[in-house]
PDB file of C-alpha atoms in Angstrom:
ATOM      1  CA  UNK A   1       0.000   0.000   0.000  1.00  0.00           C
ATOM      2  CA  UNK A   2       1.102   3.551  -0.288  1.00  0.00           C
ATOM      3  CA  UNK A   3       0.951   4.296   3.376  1.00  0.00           C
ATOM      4  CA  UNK A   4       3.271   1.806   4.031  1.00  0.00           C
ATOM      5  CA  UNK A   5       5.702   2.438   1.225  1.00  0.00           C
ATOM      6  CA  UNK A   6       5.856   5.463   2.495  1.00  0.00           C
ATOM      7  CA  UNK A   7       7.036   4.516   6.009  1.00  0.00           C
ATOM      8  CA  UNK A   8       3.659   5.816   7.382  1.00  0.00           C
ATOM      9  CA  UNK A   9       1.920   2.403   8.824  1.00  0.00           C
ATOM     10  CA  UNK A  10       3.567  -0.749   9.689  1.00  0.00           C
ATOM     11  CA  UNK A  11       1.261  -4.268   9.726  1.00  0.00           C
ATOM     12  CA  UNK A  12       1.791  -7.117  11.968  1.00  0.00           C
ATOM     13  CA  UNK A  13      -0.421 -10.328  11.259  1.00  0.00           C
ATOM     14  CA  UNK A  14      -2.373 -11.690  13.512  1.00  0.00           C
ATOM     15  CA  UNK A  15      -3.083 -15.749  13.041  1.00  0.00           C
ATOM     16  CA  UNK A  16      -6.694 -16.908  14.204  1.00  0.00           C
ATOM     17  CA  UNK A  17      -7.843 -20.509  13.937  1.00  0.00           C
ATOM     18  CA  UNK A  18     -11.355 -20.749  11.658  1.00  0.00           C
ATOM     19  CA  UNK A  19     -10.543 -17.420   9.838  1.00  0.00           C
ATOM     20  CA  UNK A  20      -7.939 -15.866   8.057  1.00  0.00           C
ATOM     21  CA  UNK A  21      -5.554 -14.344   9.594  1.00  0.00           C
ATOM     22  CA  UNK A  22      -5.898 -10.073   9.833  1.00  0.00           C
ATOM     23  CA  UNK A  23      -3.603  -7.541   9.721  1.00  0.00           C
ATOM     24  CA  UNK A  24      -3.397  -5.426  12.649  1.00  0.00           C
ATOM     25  CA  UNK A  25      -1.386  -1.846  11.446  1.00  0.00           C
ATOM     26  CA  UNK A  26      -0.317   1.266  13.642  1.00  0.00           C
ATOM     27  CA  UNK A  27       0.763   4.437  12.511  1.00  0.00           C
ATOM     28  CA  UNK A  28       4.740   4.973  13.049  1.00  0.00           C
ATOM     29  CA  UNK A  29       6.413   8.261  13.861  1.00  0.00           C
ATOM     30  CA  UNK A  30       6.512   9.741  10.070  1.00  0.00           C
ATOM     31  CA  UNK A  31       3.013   8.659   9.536  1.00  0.00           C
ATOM     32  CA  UNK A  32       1.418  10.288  12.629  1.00  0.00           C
ATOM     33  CA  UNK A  33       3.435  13.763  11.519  1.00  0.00           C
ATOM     34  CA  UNK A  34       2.166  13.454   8.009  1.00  0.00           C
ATOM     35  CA  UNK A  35      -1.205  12.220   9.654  1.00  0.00           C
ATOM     36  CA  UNK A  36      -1.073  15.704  11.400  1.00  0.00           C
ATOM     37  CA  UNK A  37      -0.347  17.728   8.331  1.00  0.00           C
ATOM     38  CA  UNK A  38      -3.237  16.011   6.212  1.00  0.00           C
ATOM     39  CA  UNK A  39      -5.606  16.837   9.106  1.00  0.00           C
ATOM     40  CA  UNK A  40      -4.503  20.709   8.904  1.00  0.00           C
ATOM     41  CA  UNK A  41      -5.714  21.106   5.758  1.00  0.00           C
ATOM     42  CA  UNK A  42      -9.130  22.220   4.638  1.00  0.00           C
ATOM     43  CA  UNK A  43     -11.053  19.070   3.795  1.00  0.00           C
ATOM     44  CA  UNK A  44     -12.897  18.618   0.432  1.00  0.00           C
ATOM     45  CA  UNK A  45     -16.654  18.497   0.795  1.00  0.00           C
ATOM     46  CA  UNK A  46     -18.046  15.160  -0.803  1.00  0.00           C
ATOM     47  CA  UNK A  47     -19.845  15.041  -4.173  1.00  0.00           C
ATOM     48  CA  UNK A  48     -22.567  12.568  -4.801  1.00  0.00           C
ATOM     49  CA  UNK A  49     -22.729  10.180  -7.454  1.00  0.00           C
ATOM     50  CA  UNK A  50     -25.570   7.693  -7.384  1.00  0.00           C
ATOM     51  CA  UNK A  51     -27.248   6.487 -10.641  1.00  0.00           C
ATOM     52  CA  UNK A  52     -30.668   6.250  -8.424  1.00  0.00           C
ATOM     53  CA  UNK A  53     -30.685   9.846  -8.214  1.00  0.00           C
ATOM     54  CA  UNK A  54     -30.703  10.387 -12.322  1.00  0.00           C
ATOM     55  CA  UNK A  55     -33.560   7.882 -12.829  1.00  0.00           C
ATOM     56  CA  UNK A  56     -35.434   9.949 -10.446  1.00  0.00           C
ATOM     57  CA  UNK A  57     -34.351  12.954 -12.290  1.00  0.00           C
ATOM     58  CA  UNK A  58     -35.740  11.502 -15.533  1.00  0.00           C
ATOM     59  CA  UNK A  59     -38.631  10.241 -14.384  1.00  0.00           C
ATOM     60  CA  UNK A  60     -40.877  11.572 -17.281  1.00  0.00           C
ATOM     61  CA  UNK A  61     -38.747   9.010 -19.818  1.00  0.00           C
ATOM     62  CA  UNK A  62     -38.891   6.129 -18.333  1.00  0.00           C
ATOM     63  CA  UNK A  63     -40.528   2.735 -16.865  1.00  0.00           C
ATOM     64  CA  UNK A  64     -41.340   3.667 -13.096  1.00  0.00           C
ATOM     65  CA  UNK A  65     -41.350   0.018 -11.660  1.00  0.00           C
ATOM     66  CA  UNK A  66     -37.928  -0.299 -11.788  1.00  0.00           C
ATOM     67  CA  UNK A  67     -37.154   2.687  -9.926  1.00  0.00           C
ATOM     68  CA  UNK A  68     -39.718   1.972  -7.135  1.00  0.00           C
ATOM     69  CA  UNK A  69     -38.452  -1.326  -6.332  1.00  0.00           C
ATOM     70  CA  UNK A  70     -34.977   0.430  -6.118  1.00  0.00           C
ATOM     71  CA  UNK A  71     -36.171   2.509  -4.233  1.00  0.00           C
ATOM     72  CA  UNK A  72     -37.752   0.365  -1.807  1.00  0.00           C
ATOM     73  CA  UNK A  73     -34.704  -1.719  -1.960  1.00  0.00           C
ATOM     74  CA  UNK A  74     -32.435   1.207  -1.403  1.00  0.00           C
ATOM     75  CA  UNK A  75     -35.591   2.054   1.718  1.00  0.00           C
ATOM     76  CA  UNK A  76     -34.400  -1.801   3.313  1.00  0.00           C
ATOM     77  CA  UNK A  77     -30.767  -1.076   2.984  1.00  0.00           C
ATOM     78  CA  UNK A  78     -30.549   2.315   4.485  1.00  0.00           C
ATOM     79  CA  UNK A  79     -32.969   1.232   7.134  1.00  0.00           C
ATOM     80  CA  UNK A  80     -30.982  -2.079   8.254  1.00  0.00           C
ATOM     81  CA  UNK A  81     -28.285   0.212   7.952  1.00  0.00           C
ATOM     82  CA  UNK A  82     -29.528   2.978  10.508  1.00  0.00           C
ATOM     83  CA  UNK A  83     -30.312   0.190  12.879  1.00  0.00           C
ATOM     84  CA  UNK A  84     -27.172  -1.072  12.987  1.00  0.00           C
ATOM     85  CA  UNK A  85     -25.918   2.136  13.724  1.00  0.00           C
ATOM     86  CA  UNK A  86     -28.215   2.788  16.697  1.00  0.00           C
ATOM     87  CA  UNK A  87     -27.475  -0.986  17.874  1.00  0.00           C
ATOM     88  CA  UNK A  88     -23.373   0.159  18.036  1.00  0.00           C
ATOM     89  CA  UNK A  89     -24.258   3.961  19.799  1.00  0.00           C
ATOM     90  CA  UNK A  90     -26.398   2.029  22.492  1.00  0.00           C
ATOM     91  CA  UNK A  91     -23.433  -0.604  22.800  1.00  0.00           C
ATOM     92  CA  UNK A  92     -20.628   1.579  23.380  1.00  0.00           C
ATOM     93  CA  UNK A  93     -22.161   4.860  24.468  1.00  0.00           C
ATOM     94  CA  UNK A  94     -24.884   3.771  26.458  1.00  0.00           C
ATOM     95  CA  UNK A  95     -25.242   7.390  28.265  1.00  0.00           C
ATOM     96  CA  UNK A  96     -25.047   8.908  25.004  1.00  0.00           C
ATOM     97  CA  UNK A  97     -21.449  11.018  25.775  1.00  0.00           C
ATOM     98  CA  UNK A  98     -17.853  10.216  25.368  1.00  0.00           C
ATOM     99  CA  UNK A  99     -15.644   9.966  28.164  1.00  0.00           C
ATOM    100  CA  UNK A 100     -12.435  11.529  25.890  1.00  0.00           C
ATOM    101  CA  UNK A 101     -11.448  12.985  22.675  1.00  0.00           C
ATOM    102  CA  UNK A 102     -10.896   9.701  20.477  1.00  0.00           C
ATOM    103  CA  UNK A 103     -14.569   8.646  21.977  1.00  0.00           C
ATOM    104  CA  UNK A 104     -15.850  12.193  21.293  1.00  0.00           C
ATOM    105  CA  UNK A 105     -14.301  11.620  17.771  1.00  0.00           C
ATOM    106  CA  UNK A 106     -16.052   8.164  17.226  1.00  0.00           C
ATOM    107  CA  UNK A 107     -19.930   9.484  18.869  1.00  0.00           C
ATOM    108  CA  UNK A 108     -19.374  11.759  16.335  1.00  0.00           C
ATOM    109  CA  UNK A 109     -18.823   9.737  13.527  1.00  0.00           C
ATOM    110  CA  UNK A 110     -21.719   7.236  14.477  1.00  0.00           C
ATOM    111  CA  UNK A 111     -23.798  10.051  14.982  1.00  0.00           C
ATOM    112  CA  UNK A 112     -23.437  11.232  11.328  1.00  0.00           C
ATOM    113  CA  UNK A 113     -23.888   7.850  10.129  1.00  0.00           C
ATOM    114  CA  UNK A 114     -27.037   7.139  12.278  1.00  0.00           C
ATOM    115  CA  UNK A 115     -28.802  10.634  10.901  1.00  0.00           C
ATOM    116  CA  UNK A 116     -27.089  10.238   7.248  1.00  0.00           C
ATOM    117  CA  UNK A 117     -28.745   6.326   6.989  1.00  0.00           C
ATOM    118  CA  UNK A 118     -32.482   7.869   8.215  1.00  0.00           C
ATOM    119  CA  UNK A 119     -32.543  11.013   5.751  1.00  0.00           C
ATOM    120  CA  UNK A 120     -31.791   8.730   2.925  1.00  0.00           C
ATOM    121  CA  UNK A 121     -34.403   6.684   4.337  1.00  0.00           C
ATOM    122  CA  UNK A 122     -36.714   9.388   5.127  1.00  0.00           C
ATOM    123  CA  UNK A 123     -35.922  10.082   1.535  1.00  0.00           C
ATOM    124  CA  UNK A 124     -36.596   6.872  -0.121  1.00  0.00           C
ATOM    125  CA  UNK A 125     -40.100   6.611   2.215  1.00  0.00           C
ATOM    126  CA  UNK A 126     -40.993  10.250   0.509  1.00  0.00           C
ATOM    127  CA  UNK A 127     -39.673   9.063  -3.336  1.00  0.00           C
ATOM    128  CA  UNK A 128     -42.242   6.627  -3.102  1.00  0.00           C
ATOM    129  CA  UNK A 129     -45.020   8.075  -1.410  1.00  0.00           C
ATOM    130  CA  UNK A 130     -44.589  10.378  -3.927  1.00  0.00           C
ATOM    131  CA  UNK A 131     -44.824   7.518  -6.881  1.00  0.00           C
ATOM    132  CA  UNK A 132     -47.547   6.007  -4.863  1.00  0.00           C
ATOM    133  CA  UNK A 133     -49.896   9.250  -4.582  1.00  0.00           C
ATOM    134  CA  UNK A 134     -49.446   9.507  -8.902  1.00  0.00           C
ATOM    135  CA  UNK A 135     -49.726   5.634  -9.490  1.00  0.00           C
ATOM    136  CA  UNK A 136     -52.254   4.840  -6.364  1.00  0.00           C
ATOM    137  CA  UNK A 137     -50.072   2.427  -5.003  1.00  0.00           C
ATOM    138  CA  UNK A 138     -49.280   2.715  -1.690  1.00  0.00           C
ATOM    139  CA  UNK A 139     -46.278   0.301  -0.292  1.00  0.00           C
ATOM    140  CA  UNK A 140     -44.678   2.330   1.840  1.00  0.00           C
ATOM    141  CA  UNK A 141     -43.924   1.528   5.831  1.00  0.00           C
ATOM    142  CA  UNK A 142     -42.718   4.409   8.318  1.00  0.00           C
ATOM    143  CA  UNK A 143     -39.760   3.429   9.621  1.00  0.00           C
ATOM    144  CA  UNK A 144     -40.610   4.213  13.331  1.00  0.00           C
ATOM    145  CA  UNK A 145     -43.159   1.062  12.522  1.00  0.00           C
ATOM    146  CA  UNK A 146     -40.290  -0.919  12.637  1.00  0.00           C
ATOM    147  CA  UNK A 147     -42.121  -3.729  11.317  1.00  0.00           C
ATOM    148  CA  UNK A 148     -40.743  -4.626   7.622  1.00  0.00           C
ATOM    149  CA  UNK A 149     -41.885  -7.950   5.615  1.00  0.00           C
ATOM    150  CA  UNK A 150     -40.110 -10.781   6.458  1.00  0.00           C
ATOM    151  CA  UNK A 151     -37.843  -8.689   9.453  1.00  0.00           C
ATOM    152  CA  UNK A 152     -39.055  -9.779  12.620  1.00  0.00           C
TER     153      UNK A 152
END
């Protein structure tokens, strides 16, 4: 890898019995400085590309179906995915606050993922709501129903 060309990360491997063996890699002196200069820098705010988001953007041209049942799929994903993410926040910060900076830095993080997997959700329940008011079809579950076919 580049990092570790560069001197910046060093692996050890770990063996385990049942599994392949992992990698376990740290940061060495000349990676945690050029970790430090990175972080200095202004970061690049992300640009989204999803394909999803064109079909919906030329809906007037083409076959609907497809896109709803992407959409619902997309719903599932995002939703399993939000769960998951409230299942790790109650696990390790069961009082909902860090007790340092690298937990602060990691609430954080699952935070943004938590509320990032529910708008697209939220999203994906409004997409189709929206199909369903024009085509009549109504399919969609609220996700504080937390009921889903074949999920529990």
């Amino acid at each position: 890898s580049k990092l570790r060309d560069r001197g910046y990360i060093q692996g050890r491997e770990v063996v385990q019995s049942g599994k392949p063996n992992k990698l376990i890699y740290t940061l060495t002196p000349e990676g945690r400085t050029a970790l430090r200069h990175w972080a200095a820098r202004p970061s690049t705010p992300p640009s989204i590309k999803d394909d999803l988001l064109v079909r919906l953007h030329a809906l007037d041209s083409i076959d609907i179906e497809p896109v709803r049942t992407d959409l619902m799929d997309r719903l599932e994903h995002h939703r399993d995915r939000h769960e998951n993410y409230e299942r790790i926040l109650k696990k390790r910060f069961p009082e909902g606050t860090a007790s340092g900076v690298l937990d602060l830095g990691n609430l954080l993080l699952l935070r943004l993922g938590a509320r990032h997997e529910q708008m697209v959700a939220d999203f994906c329940e409004e997409a189709l709501d929206a199909l369903s008011a024009m085509s009549g079809k109504a399919t969609v579950v609220p996700l504080d129903d937390g009921k889903r076919e074949g999920k529990g």
